Amino acid sequence: MIIDYLAVSEKERGHGLGKHFVDYLRQKAAAEGYQKLIIEVESKETLDNRRRIGFWQSCGFLLTEYVHHYVWVPETYRAMYLPLIADSRKTTGEELFVYINTFHRLSFRRGGKEES
């Protein structure tokens, strides 16, 4: 299961709302048989990006090393994942971006049909 966006308003941060929602998604994904939760985070070293990565790590997500370059945006991204089943094998960023790219491709289809 991919989490595309998650935001908590600044005035509501620090009360556990984001972690509560991630836990809800973790439980829902596990109940539906998903093996992991996947997100992408901006890879540029900024304070905001480090805070975002820190939030996801505090929820149990693992940061991958691979840096992904999209052709349509200047920012670079890294994948993070939260294993939902006992799996001794680490997942690479390259593997996760196959899922993320498929999600993006299907999300931006026009009129329910995939673009050529």
PDB file of C-alpha atoms in Angstrom:
ATOM      1  CA  MET A   1       0.000   0.000   0.000  1.00  0.00           C
ATOM      2  CA  ILE A   2       1.363   3.407  -0.981  1.00  0.00           C
ATOM      3  CA  ILE A   3       0.784   6.523   1.095  1.00  0.00           C
ATOM      4  CA  ASP A   4       0.938   9.328  -1.444  1.00  0.00           C
ATOM      5  CA  TYR A   5       0.397  12.321   0.840  1.00  0.00           C
ATOM      6  CA  LEU A   6      -0.147  12.779   4.548  1.00  0.00           C
ATOM      7  CA  ALA A   7      -0.385  16.199   6.163  1.00  0.00           C
ATOM      8  CA  VAL A   8      -1.280  17.503   9.585  1.00  0.00           C
ATOM      9  CA  SER A   9      -1.836  21.245  10.013  1.00  0.00           C
ATOM     10  CA  GLU A  10       0.982  23.000  11.842  1.00  0.00           C
ATOM     11  CA  LYS A  11      -1.220  23.960  14.795  1.00  0.00           C
ATOM     12  CA  GLU A  12      -2.256  20.305  15.284  1.00  0.00           C
ATOM     13  CA  ARG A  13       1.229  18.787  15.074  1.00  0.00           C
ATOM     14  CA  GLY A  14       2.848  17.201  18.083  1.00  0.00           C
ATOM     15  CA  HIS A  15      -0.344  15.579  19.374  1.00  0.00           C
ATOM     16  CA  GLY A  16       0.155  12.167  17.742  1.00  0.00           C
ATOM     17  CA  LEU A  17      -2.428  12.600  14.961  1.00  0.00           C
ATOM     18  CA  GLY A  18      -0.001  11.665  12.173  1.00  0.00           C
ATOM     19  CA  LYS A  19       1.272   8.598  14.018  1.00  0.00           C
ATOM     20  CA  HIS A  20      -2.286   7.574  14.846  1.00  0.00           C
ATOM     21  CA  PHE A  21      -3.295   7.788  11.192  1.00  0.00           C
ATOM     22  CA  VAL A  22      -0.182   5.866  10.048  1.00  0.00           C
ATOM     23  CA  ASP A  23      -1.011   3.169  12.606  1.00  0.00           C
ATOM     24  CA  TYR A  24      -4.563   3.009  11.253  1.00  0.00           C
ATOM     25  CA  LEU A  25      -3.208   2.592   7.705  1.00  0.00           C
ATOM     26  CA  ARG A  26      -0.731  -0.051   8.911  1.00  0.00           C
ATOM     27  CA  GLN A  27      -3.535  -2.066  10.499  1.00  0.00           C
ATOM     28  CA  LYS A  28      -5.786  -1.691   7.448  1.00  0.00           C
ATOM     29  CA  ALA A  29      -2.997  -2.690   5.032  1.00  0.00           C
ATOM     30  CA  ALA A  30      -2.051  -5.720   7.133  1.00  0.00           C
ATOM     31  CA  ALA A  31      -5.702  -6.828   7.371  1.00  0.00           C
ATOM     32  CA  GLU A  32      -6.011  -6.587   3.577  1.00  0.00           C
ATOM     33  CA  GLY A  33      -2.881  -8.694   3.039  1.00  0.00           C
ATOM     34  CA  TYR A  34      -0.385  -6.020   1.988  1.00  0.00           C
ATOM     35  CA  GLN A  35       3.265  -6.802   2.730  1.00  0.00           C
ATOM     36  CA  LYS A  36       4.446  -3.232   3.330  1.00  0.00           C
ATOM     37  CA  LEU A  37       3.519   0.428   3.427  1.00  0.00           C
ATOM     38  CA  ILE A  38       5.514   2.546   0.975  1.00  0.00           C
ATOM     39  CA  ILE A  39       6.158   6.279   0.799  1.00  0.00           C
ATOM     40  CA  GLU A  40       8.509   8.574  -1.088  1.00  0.00           C
ATOM     41  CA  VAL A  41      10.322  11.495   0.507  1.00  0.00           C
ATOM     42  CA  GLU A  42      12.305  14.341  -1.009  1.00  0.00           C
ATOM     43  CA  SER A  43      15.989  13.454  -0.831  1.00  0.00           C
ATOM     44  CA  LYS A  44      17.506  16.944  -0.758  1.00  0.00           C
ATOM     45  CA  GLU A  45      19.229  17.619   2.586  1.00  0.00           C
ATOM     46  CA  THR A  46      17.038  20.302   4.153  1.00  0.00           C
ATOM     47  CA  LEU A  47      15.766  20.745   7.691  1.00  0.00           C
ATOM     48  CA  ASP A  48      12.146  20.157   6.613  1.00  0.00           C
ATOM     49  CA  ASN A  49      13.058  16.995   4.713  1.00  0.00           C
ATOM     50  CA  ARG A  50      15.091  15.662   7.662  1.00  0.00           C
ATOM     51  CA  ARG A  51      12.078  16.304   9.919  1.00  0.00           C
ATOM     52  CA  ARG A  52       9.764  14.471   7.528  1.00  0.00           C
ATOM     53  CA  ILE A  53      12.138  11.518   7.287  1.00  0.00           C
ATOM     54  CA  GLY A  54      12.462  11.540  11.086  1.00  0.00           C
ATOM     55  CA  PHE A  55       8.670  11.396  11.437  1.00  0.00           C
ATOM     56  CA  TRP A  56       8.425   8.390   9.146  1.00  0.00           C
ATOM     57  CA  GLN A  57      11.333   6.672  10.917  1.00  0.00           C
ATOM     58  CA  SER A  58       9.580   7.247  14.258  1.00  0.00           C
ATOM     59  CA  CYS A  59       6.628   5.340  12.741  1.00  0.00           C
ATOM     60  CA  GLY A  60       8.943   2.417  11.902  1.00  0.00           C
ATOM     61  CA  PHE A  61       9.695   3.179   8.241  1.00  0.00           C
ATOM     62  CA  LEU A  62      13.080   2.254   6.790  1.00  0.00           C
ATOM     63  CA  LEU A  63      14.881   4.674   4.458  1.00  0.00           C
ATOM     64  CA  THR A  64      16.422   3.238   1.289  1.00  0.00           C
ATOM     65  CA  GLU A  65      19.640   4.532  -0.275  1.00  0.00           C
ATOM     66  CA  TYR A  66      18.532   4.824  -3.910  1.00  0.00           C
ATOM     67  CA  VAL A  67      17.827   8.386  -5.151  1.00  0.00           C
ATOM     68  CA  HIS A  68      15.144   8.547  -7.854  1.00  0.00           C
ATOM     69  CA  HIS A  69      15.086  11.248 -10.548  1.00  0.00           C
ATOM     70  CA  TYR A  70      11.756  11.995 -12.208  1.00  0.00           C
ATOM     71  CA  VAL A  71      11.834  13.584 -15.650  1.00  0.00           C
ATOM     72  CA  TRP A  72       8.913  15.933 -14.927  1.00  0.00           C
ATOM     73  CA  VAL A  73      10.029  17.481 -11.590  1.00  0.00           C
ATOM     74  CA  PRO A  74      13.419  18.808 -10.477  1.00  0.00           C
ATOM     75  CA  GLU A  75      13.296  17.282  -6.967  1.00  0.00           C
ATOM     76  CA  THR A  76      14.852  13.904  -6.264  1.00  0.00           C
ATOM     77  CA  TYR A  77      13.209  11.326  -4.023  1.00  0.00           C
ATOM     78  CA  ARG A  78      14.006   8.313  -1.879  1.00  0.00           C
ATOM     79  CA  ALA A  79      11.656   5.524  -0.914  1.00  0.00           C
ATOM     80  CA  MET A  80      10.822   4.437   2.606  1.00  0.00           C
ATOM     81  CA  TYR A  81       8.878   1.357   3.648  1.00  0.00           C
ATOM     82  CA  LEU A  82       7.327  -0.257   6.685  1.00  0.00           C
ATOM     83  CA  PRO A  83       7.361  -4.063   6.589  1.00  0.00           C
ATOM     84  CA  LEU A  84       4.034  -5.584   7.624  1.00  0.00           C
ATOM     85  CA  ILE A  85       5.102  -9.224   7.562  1.00  0.00           C
ATOM     86  CA  ALA A  86       8.159 -10.991   8.925  1.00  0.00           C
ATOM     87  CA  ASP A  87      10.559 -10.764   5.987  1.00  0.00           C
ATOM     88  CA  SER A  88      14.285 -11.116   6.486  1.00  0.00           C
ATOM     89  CA  ARG A  89      15.120  -9.602   3.096  1.00  0.00           C
ATOM     90  CA  LYS A  90      15.619  -5.859   2.824  1.00  0.00           C
ATOM     91  CA  THR A  91      13.782  -4.087   0.036  1.00  0.00           C
ATOM     92  CA  THR A  92      15.712  -1.720  -2.222  1.00  0.00           C
ATOM     93  CA  GLY A  93      14.622   1.712  -3.351  1.00  0.00           C
ATOM     94  CA  GLU A  94      14.781   0.575  -6.965  1.00  0.00           C
ATOM     95  CA  GLU A  95      12.241  -2.172  -6.185  1.00  0.00           C
ATOM     96  CA  LEU A  96       9.946   0.248  -4.381  1.00  0.00           C
ATOM     97  CA  PHE A  97      10.026   2.808  -7.192  1.00  0.00           C
ATOM     98  CA  VAL A  98       8.636   0.167  -9.552  1.00  0.00           C
ATOM     99  CA  TYR A  99       5.494   0.233  -7.369  1.00  0.00           C
ATOM    100  CA  ILE A 100       5.563   4.020  -6.954  1.00  0.00           C
ATOM    101  CA  ASN A 101       5.963   4.631 -10.699  1.00  0.00           C
ATOM    102  CA  THR A 102       3.114   2.220 -11.463  1.00  0.00           C
ATOM    103  CA  PHE A 103       0.946   4.053  -8.922  1.00  0.00           C
ATOM    104  CA  HIS A 104       1.759   7.412 -10.548  1.00  0.00           C
ATOM    105  CA  ARG A 105       1.115   6.082 -14.044  1.00  0.00           C
ATOM    106  CA  LEU A 106      -2.285   4.660 -13.056  1.00  0.00           C
ATOM    107  CA  SER A 107      -3.217   7.745 -11.003  1.00  0.00           C
ATOM    108  CA  PHE A 108      -2.714  10.118 -13.907  1.00  0.00           C
ATOM    109  CA  ARG A 109      -4.604   8.184 -16.572  1.00  0.00           C
ATOM    110  CA  ARG A 110      -7.141  10.236 -18.486  1.00  0.00           C
ATOM    111  CA  GLY A 111     -10.799   9.173 -18.516  1.00  0.00           C
ATOM    112  CA  GLY A 112     -10.024   5.845 -16.914  1.00  0.00           C
ATOM    113  CA  LYS A 113      -7.783   4.789 -19.817  1.00  0.00           C
ATOM    114  CA  GLU A 114      -4.030   4.599 -19.705  1.00  0.00           C
ATOM    115  CA  GLU A 115      -2.201   7.124 -21.859  1.00  0.00           C
ATOM    116  CA  SER A 116       0.010   5.819 -24.629  1.00  0.00           C
TER     117      SER A 116
END
